[in-house]
GROMACS .gro file of C-alpha atoms in nm:
model
  256
    1MET     CA    1  12.077  12.187  15.239
    2LYS     CA    2  12.409  12.289  15.387
    3HIS     CA    3  12.720  12.117  15.247
    4GLN     CA    4  12.524  11.908  14.996
    5GLU     CA    5  12.839  11.856  14.790
    6PHE     CA    6  12.970  11.617  15.057
    7HIS     CA    7  12.638  11.491  15.196
    8GLN     CA    8  12.677  11.163  15.391
    9GLN     CA    9  13.022  11.095  15.247
   10THR     CA   10  13.319  10.923  15.408
   11ALA     CA   11  13.688  10.987  15.354
   12ILE     CA   12  14.014  10.817  15.449
   13ILE     CA   13  14.320  11.035  15.487
   14THR     CA   14  14.666  10.908  15.575
   15GLY     CA   15  14.939  11.092  15.762
   16ALA     CA   16  14.678  11.327  15.899
   17GLY     CA   17  14.780  11.378  16.260
   18ILE     CA   18  14.939  11.716  16.189
   19GLY     CA   19  15.015  11.953  15.903
   20ILE     CA   20  14.847  11.941  15.563
   21GLY     CA   21  14.674  11.610  15.628
   22PHE     CA   22  14.517  11.730  15.951
   23GLU     CA   23  14.394  12.049  15.787
   24ILE     CA   24  14.233  11.853  15.502
   25ALA     CA   25  14.067  11.626  15.760
   26CYS     CA   26  13.939  11.926  15.955
   27GLN     CA   27  13.797  12.099  15.649
   28LEU     CA   28  13.627  11.781  15.527
   29ALA     CA   29  13.475  11.718  15.870
   30ARG     CA   30  13.342  12.076  15.881
   31LYS     CA   31  13.167  12.001  15.552
   32GLY     CA   32  12.994  11.701  15.711
   33VAL     CA   33  13.228  11.428  15.586
   34SER     CA   34  13.292  11.133  15.817
   35VAL     CA   35  13.669  11.098  15.840
   36VAL     CA   36  13.893  10.799  15.901
   37LEU     CA   37  14.217  10.966  16.007
   38ASN     CA   38  14.546  10.777  16.001
   39ASP     CA   39  14.881  10.851  16.160
   40VAL     CA   40  15.172  10.631  16.262
   41ASP     CA   41  15.190  10.802  16.602
   42GLU     CA   42  14.910  10.686  16.833
   43THR     CA   43  14.906  10.994  17.055
   44ILE     CA   44  14.907  11.238  16.763
   45ALA     CA   45  14.638  11.041  16.577
   46GLN     CA   46  14.405  11.034  16.876
   47GLN     CA   47  14.461  11.400  16.958
   48ALA     CA   48  14.378  11.493  16.599
   49ALA     CA   49  14.061  11.283  16.597
   50ASP     CA   50  13.956  11.425  16.934
   51ALA     CA   51  14.008  11.782  16.809
   52ILE     CA   52  13.782  11.716  16.511
   53THR     CA   53  13.508  11.552  16.719
   54ALA     CA   54  13.528  11.836  16.971
   55GLU     CA   55  13.428  12.068  16.684
   56GLY     CA   56  13.127  11.849  16.613
   57GLY     CA   57  13.280  11.645  16.331
   58LYS     CA   58  13.279  11.270  16.284
   59CYS     CA   59  13.628  11.122  16.298
   60THR     CA   60  13.788  10.790  16.382
   61ALA     CA   61  14.160  10.740  16.429
   62VAL     CA   62  14.340  10.440  16.279
   63VAL     CA   63  14.696  10.412  16.404
   64GLY     CA   64  14.956  10.244  16.187
   65ASP     CA   65  15.211  10.254  15.908
   66SER     CA   66  15.027  10.372  15.596
   67SER     CA   67  15.251  10.154  15.377
   68ASP     CA   68  15.146   9.836  15.558
   69MET     CA   69  14.873   9.636  15.387
   70LEU     CA   70  14.708   9.541  15.716
   71CYS     CA   71  14.679   9.909  15.808
   72ILE     CA   72  14.533   9.991  15.467
   73GLU     CA   73  14.278   9.711  15.499
   74GLN     CA   74  14.194   9.833  15.849
   75MET     CA   75  14.128  10.187  15.726
   76VAL     CA   76  13.895  10.074  15.450
   77GLY     CA   77  13.722   9.829  15.682
   78GLN     CA   78  13.676  10.094  15.951
   79ALA     CA   79  13.523  10.337  15.702
   80VAL     CA   80  13.268  10.080  15.588
   81GLN     CA   81  13.196   9.933  15.930
   82GLN     CA   82  13.154  10.263  16.113
   83TYR     CA   83  13.018  10.493  15.843
   84GLY     CA   84  12.869  10.249  15.592
   85ARG     CA   85  13.063  10.350  15.280
   86LEU     CA   86  13.379  10.503  15.133
   87ASP     CA   87  13.369  10.796  14.890
   88MET     CA   88  13.714  10.956  14.907
   89ALA     CA   89  14.069  10.848  14.985
   90ILE     CA   90  14.353  11.095  15.025
   91ALA     CA   91  14.702  10.941  15.019
   92ASN     CA   92  14.868  11.221  15.211
   93ALA     CA   93  15.127  11.025  15.413
   94GLY     CA   94  15.484  11.067  15.298
   95ILE     CA   95  15.838  11.101  15.424
   96THR     CA   96  16.128  11.313  15.304
   97THR     CA   97  16.485  11.193  15.301
   98PHE     CA   98  16.766  11.425  15.200
   99GLY     CA   99  17.090  11.303  15.049
  100SER     CA  100  17.333  11.330  14.764
  101PHE     CA  101  17.267  11.083  14.481
  102LEU     CA  102  17.628  10.959  14.505
  103GLU     CA  103  17.592  10.884  14.877
  104TYR     CA  104  17.231  10.766  14.899
  105GLN     CA  105  17.185  10.423  15.060
  106PRO     CA  106  16.952  10.133  14.970
  107ASP     CA  107  16.775  10.125  15.306
  108MET     CA  108  16.685  10.493  15.269
  109LEU     CA  109  16.540  10.435  14.923
  110GLN     CA  110  16.344  10.128  15.029
  111ARG     CA  111  16.175  10.310  15.317
  112LEU     CA  112  16.105  10.617  15.104
  113MET     CA  113  15.941  10.409  14.831
  114ALA     CA  114  15.743  10.204  15.080
  115VAL     CA  115  15.572  10.505  15.235
  116ASN     CA  116  15.552  10.742  14.939
  117LEU     CA  117  15.469  10.491  14.666
  118GLN     CA  118  15.357  10.157  14.807
  119GLY     CA  119  15.127  10.316  15.064
  120SER     CA  120  14.972  10.551  14.809
  121PHE     CA  121  14.936  10.283  14.541
  122PHE     CA  122  14.763  10.026  14.760
  123LEU     CA  123  14.543  10.274  14.944
  124ALA     CA  124  14.418  10.384  14.602
  125GLN     CA  125  14.370  10.022  14.498
  126ARG     CA  126  14.181   9.909  14.806
  127ALA     CA  127  13.970  10.225  14.816
  128ALA     CA  128  13.884  10.186  14.448
  129LEU     CA  129  13.778   9.825  14.500
  130GLN     CA  130  13.539   9.936  14.775
  131MET     CA  131  13.401  10.217  14.558
  132ILE     CA  132  13.348   9.974  14.269
  133LYS     CA  133  13.167   9.737  14.505
  134GLN     CA  134  12.938  10.022  14.610
  135GLU     CA  135  12.874  10.117  14.246
  136SER     CA  136  12.874  10.480  14.352
  137GLY     CA  137  13.196  10.623  14.209
  138GLY     CA  138  13.435  10.826  14.419
  139SER     CA  139  13.745  11.039  14.425
  140LEU     CA  140  14.110  10.960  14.496
  141LEU     CA  141  14.369  11.226  14.573
  142LEU     CA  142  14.746  11.170  14.573
  143MET     CA  143  15.003  11.403  14.728
  144SER     CA  144  15.286  11.488  14.491
  145SER     CA  145  15.523  11.785  14.531
  146VAL     CA  146  15.689  12.061  14.332
  147THR     CA  147  16.005  11.850  14.365
  148GLY     CA  148  15.832  11.605  14.132
  149HIS     CA  149  15.825  11.880  13.869
  150GLN     CA  150  16.159  12.056  13.923
  151ALA     CA  151  16.498  11.922  14.033
  152HIS     CA  152  16.595  12.020  14.386
  153PRO     CA  153  16.929  11.985  14.568
  154ASP     CA  154  16.963  11.661  14.770
  155LEU     CA  155  16.609  11.549  14.688
  156THR     CA  156  16.668  11.325  14.388
  157ALA     CA  157  16.508  11.017  14.544
  158TYR     CA  158  16.222  11.208  14.703
  159GLY     CA  159  16.148  11.397  14.382
  160MET     CA  160  16.147  11.069  14.191
  161THR     CA  161  15.873  10.929  14.416
  162LYS     CA  162  15.667  11.245  14.386
  163ALA     CA  163  15.693  11.247  14.007
  164ALA     CA  164  15.577  10.884  14.011
  165LEU     CA  165  15.261  10.985  14.196
  166ARG     CA  166  15.174  11.230  13.919
  167MET     CA  167  15.200  10.945  13.670
  168LEU     CA  168  14.994  10.722  13.896
  169ALA     CA  169  14.714  10.981  13.896
  170LYS     CA  170  14.717  10.995  13.514
  171SER     CA  171  14.715  10.618  13.478
  172LEU     CA  172  14.445  10.550  13.735
  173ALA     CA  173  14.227  10.826  13.591
  174VAL     CA  174  14.204  10.621  13.271
  175GLU     CA  175  14.177  10.282  13.438
  176LEU     CA  176  13.905  10.382  13.684
  177ALA     CA  177  13.702  10.627  13.474
  178SER     CA  178  13.444  10.369  13.373
  179TYR     CA  179  13.362  10.316  13.741
  180GLY     CA  180  13.300  10.685  13.799
  181ILE     CA  181  13.616  10.722  14.008
  182ARG     CA  182  13.820  11.038  13.956
  183VAL     CA  183  14.190  11.050  14.042
  184ASN     CA  184  14.395  11.366  14.083
  185ALA     CA  185  14.706  11.487  14.262
  186LEU     CA  186  14.828  11.797  14.441
  187SER     CA  187  15.182  11.933  14.422
  188PRO     CA  188  15.239  12.165  14.717
  189GLY     CA  189  15.536  12.396  14.720
  190ALA     CA  190  15.697  12.532  15.036
  191THR     CA  191  15.433  12.493  15.307
  192LEU     CA  192  15.467  12.610  15.665
  193THR     CA  193  15.399  12.305  15.884
  194GLU     CA  194  15.532  12.162  16.208
  195ARG     CA  195  15.759  11.932  16.008
  196THR     CA  196  15.912  12.195  15.779
  197VAL     CA  197  15.986  12.428  16.069
  198GLN     CA  198  16.144  12.142  16.263
  199LEU     CA  199  16.367  12.058  15.966
  200ASP     CA  200  16.473  12.421  15.922
  201PRO     CA  201  16.393  12.702  16.171
  202HIS     CA  202  16.461  12.954  15.891
  203PHE     CA  203  16.226  12.779  15.648
  204GLU     CA  204  15.970  13.058  15.623
  205ASP     CA  205  16.224  13.338  15.575
  206ILE     CA  206  16.414  13.145  15.307
  207TRP     CA  207  16.111  13.051  15.102
  208GLU     CA  208  15.942  13.390  15.130
  209ARG     CA  209  16.245  13.540  14.954
  210ILE     CA  210  16.239  13.299  14.659
  211THR     CA  211  15.864  13.257  14.607
  212PRO     CA  212  15.715  13.504  14.358
  213LEU     CA  213  15.409  13.574  14.575
  214GLY     CA  214  15.646  13.648  14.865
  215LYS     CA  215  15.500  13.401  15.110
  216THR     CA  216  15.494  13.033  15.192
  217ALA     CA  217  15.176  12.829  15.166
  218THR     CA  218  14.977  12.735  15.472
  219PRO     CA  219  14.812  12.396  15.525
  220ALA     CA  220  14.481  12.572  15.464
  221ASP     CA  221  14.597  12.678  15.117
  222ILE     CA  222  14.660  12.315  15.027
  223ALA     CA  223  14.342  12.191  15.193
  224HIS     CA  224  14.123  12.437  14.999
  225ALA     CA  225  14.261  12.295  14.674
  226ALA     CA  226  14.213  11.940  14.799
  227LEU     CA  227  13.846  12.000  14.880
  228PHE     CA  228  13.788  12.149  14.536
  229LEU     CA  229  13.935  11.846  14.358
  230LEU     CA  230  13.736  11.611  14.581
  231SER     CA  231  13.409  11.797  14.529
  232PRO     CA  232  13.144  11.771  14.256
  233GLN     CA  233  13.260  12.114  14.134
  234ALA     CA  234  13.564  11.927  13.995
  235GLY     CA  235  13.344  11.654  13.851
  236HIS     CA  236  13.501  11.670  13.504
  237ILE     CA  237  13.861  11.689  13.630
  238THR     CA  238  14.063  11.369  13.648
  239GLY     CA  239  14.421  11.266  13.582
  240GLN     CA  240  14.549  11.613  13.670
  241THR     CA  241  14.808  11.751  13.911
  242LEU     CA  242  14.746  12.095  14.059
  243VAL     CA  243  15.057  12.288  14.163
  244ILE     CA  244  15.016  12.514  14.467
  245ASP     CA  245  15.345  12.695  14.512
  246GLY     CA  246  15.303  13.071  14.491
  247GLY     CA  247  15.471  13.067  14.151
  248TRP     CA  248  15.794  12.895  14.257
  249THR     CA  249  15.797  12.641  13.972
  250SER     CA  250  15.783  12.927  13.724
  251VAL     CA  251  16.131  13.036  13.829
  252SER     CA  252  16.255  12.752  14.054
  253PRO     CA  253  16.539  12.920  14.244
  254PRO     CA  254  16.695  12.684  14.502
  255PRO     CA  255  16.702  12.783  14.869
  256GLU     CA  256  17.026  12.953  14.970
   0.00000   0.00000   0.00000
């Protein structure tokens, strides 16, 4: 009877080689979910999948650009071929580009929108089509950000894409409700990951000072919220965005 809430379910999660995505994949696998794990880096993707299987989980790596339609089709196909079905899709992959609005370049915007929006949109679409075919419902989870709620220095373009994902969750919740498919989003605040530390070695110190709870989030904090929204316990929740930021959006001071 253990882990009945996710019994015999399968999930796709993009950008899951490290950080938040990897932690969500690990927690799902520990609950008995079969995971199709995507990352653009082949070595990182395989290491992540191997780590999950070494713990006794079921996980298959699909290497590729999450904004590419062939990669999206491959992920959905792999889920069905290897595990027989698809119940959850988590559009976690995203990139961050910093830059002043007055200096931002078209190539930067095109790449940002491809990964953050196109990849999320079409993963949700292709996953929903499979769920509709199965006639079993399902759950989709999009990864927004607190920068999609509050303006942030040098993140105008990034914040725009993250705000769009909140709207996508609201729209799809209505469009897919009749098929039993729920759609929600998460908006993490400052989260201590390999990527954030690489971008700024002082990341944790800075954000601890300006976050009301006095600490940054961990990937586990975000993953716990993700599993709740994906689970039957959130069965009457759809079209919502859950902010996980230690209270930062209540005051929104910029990093110094």
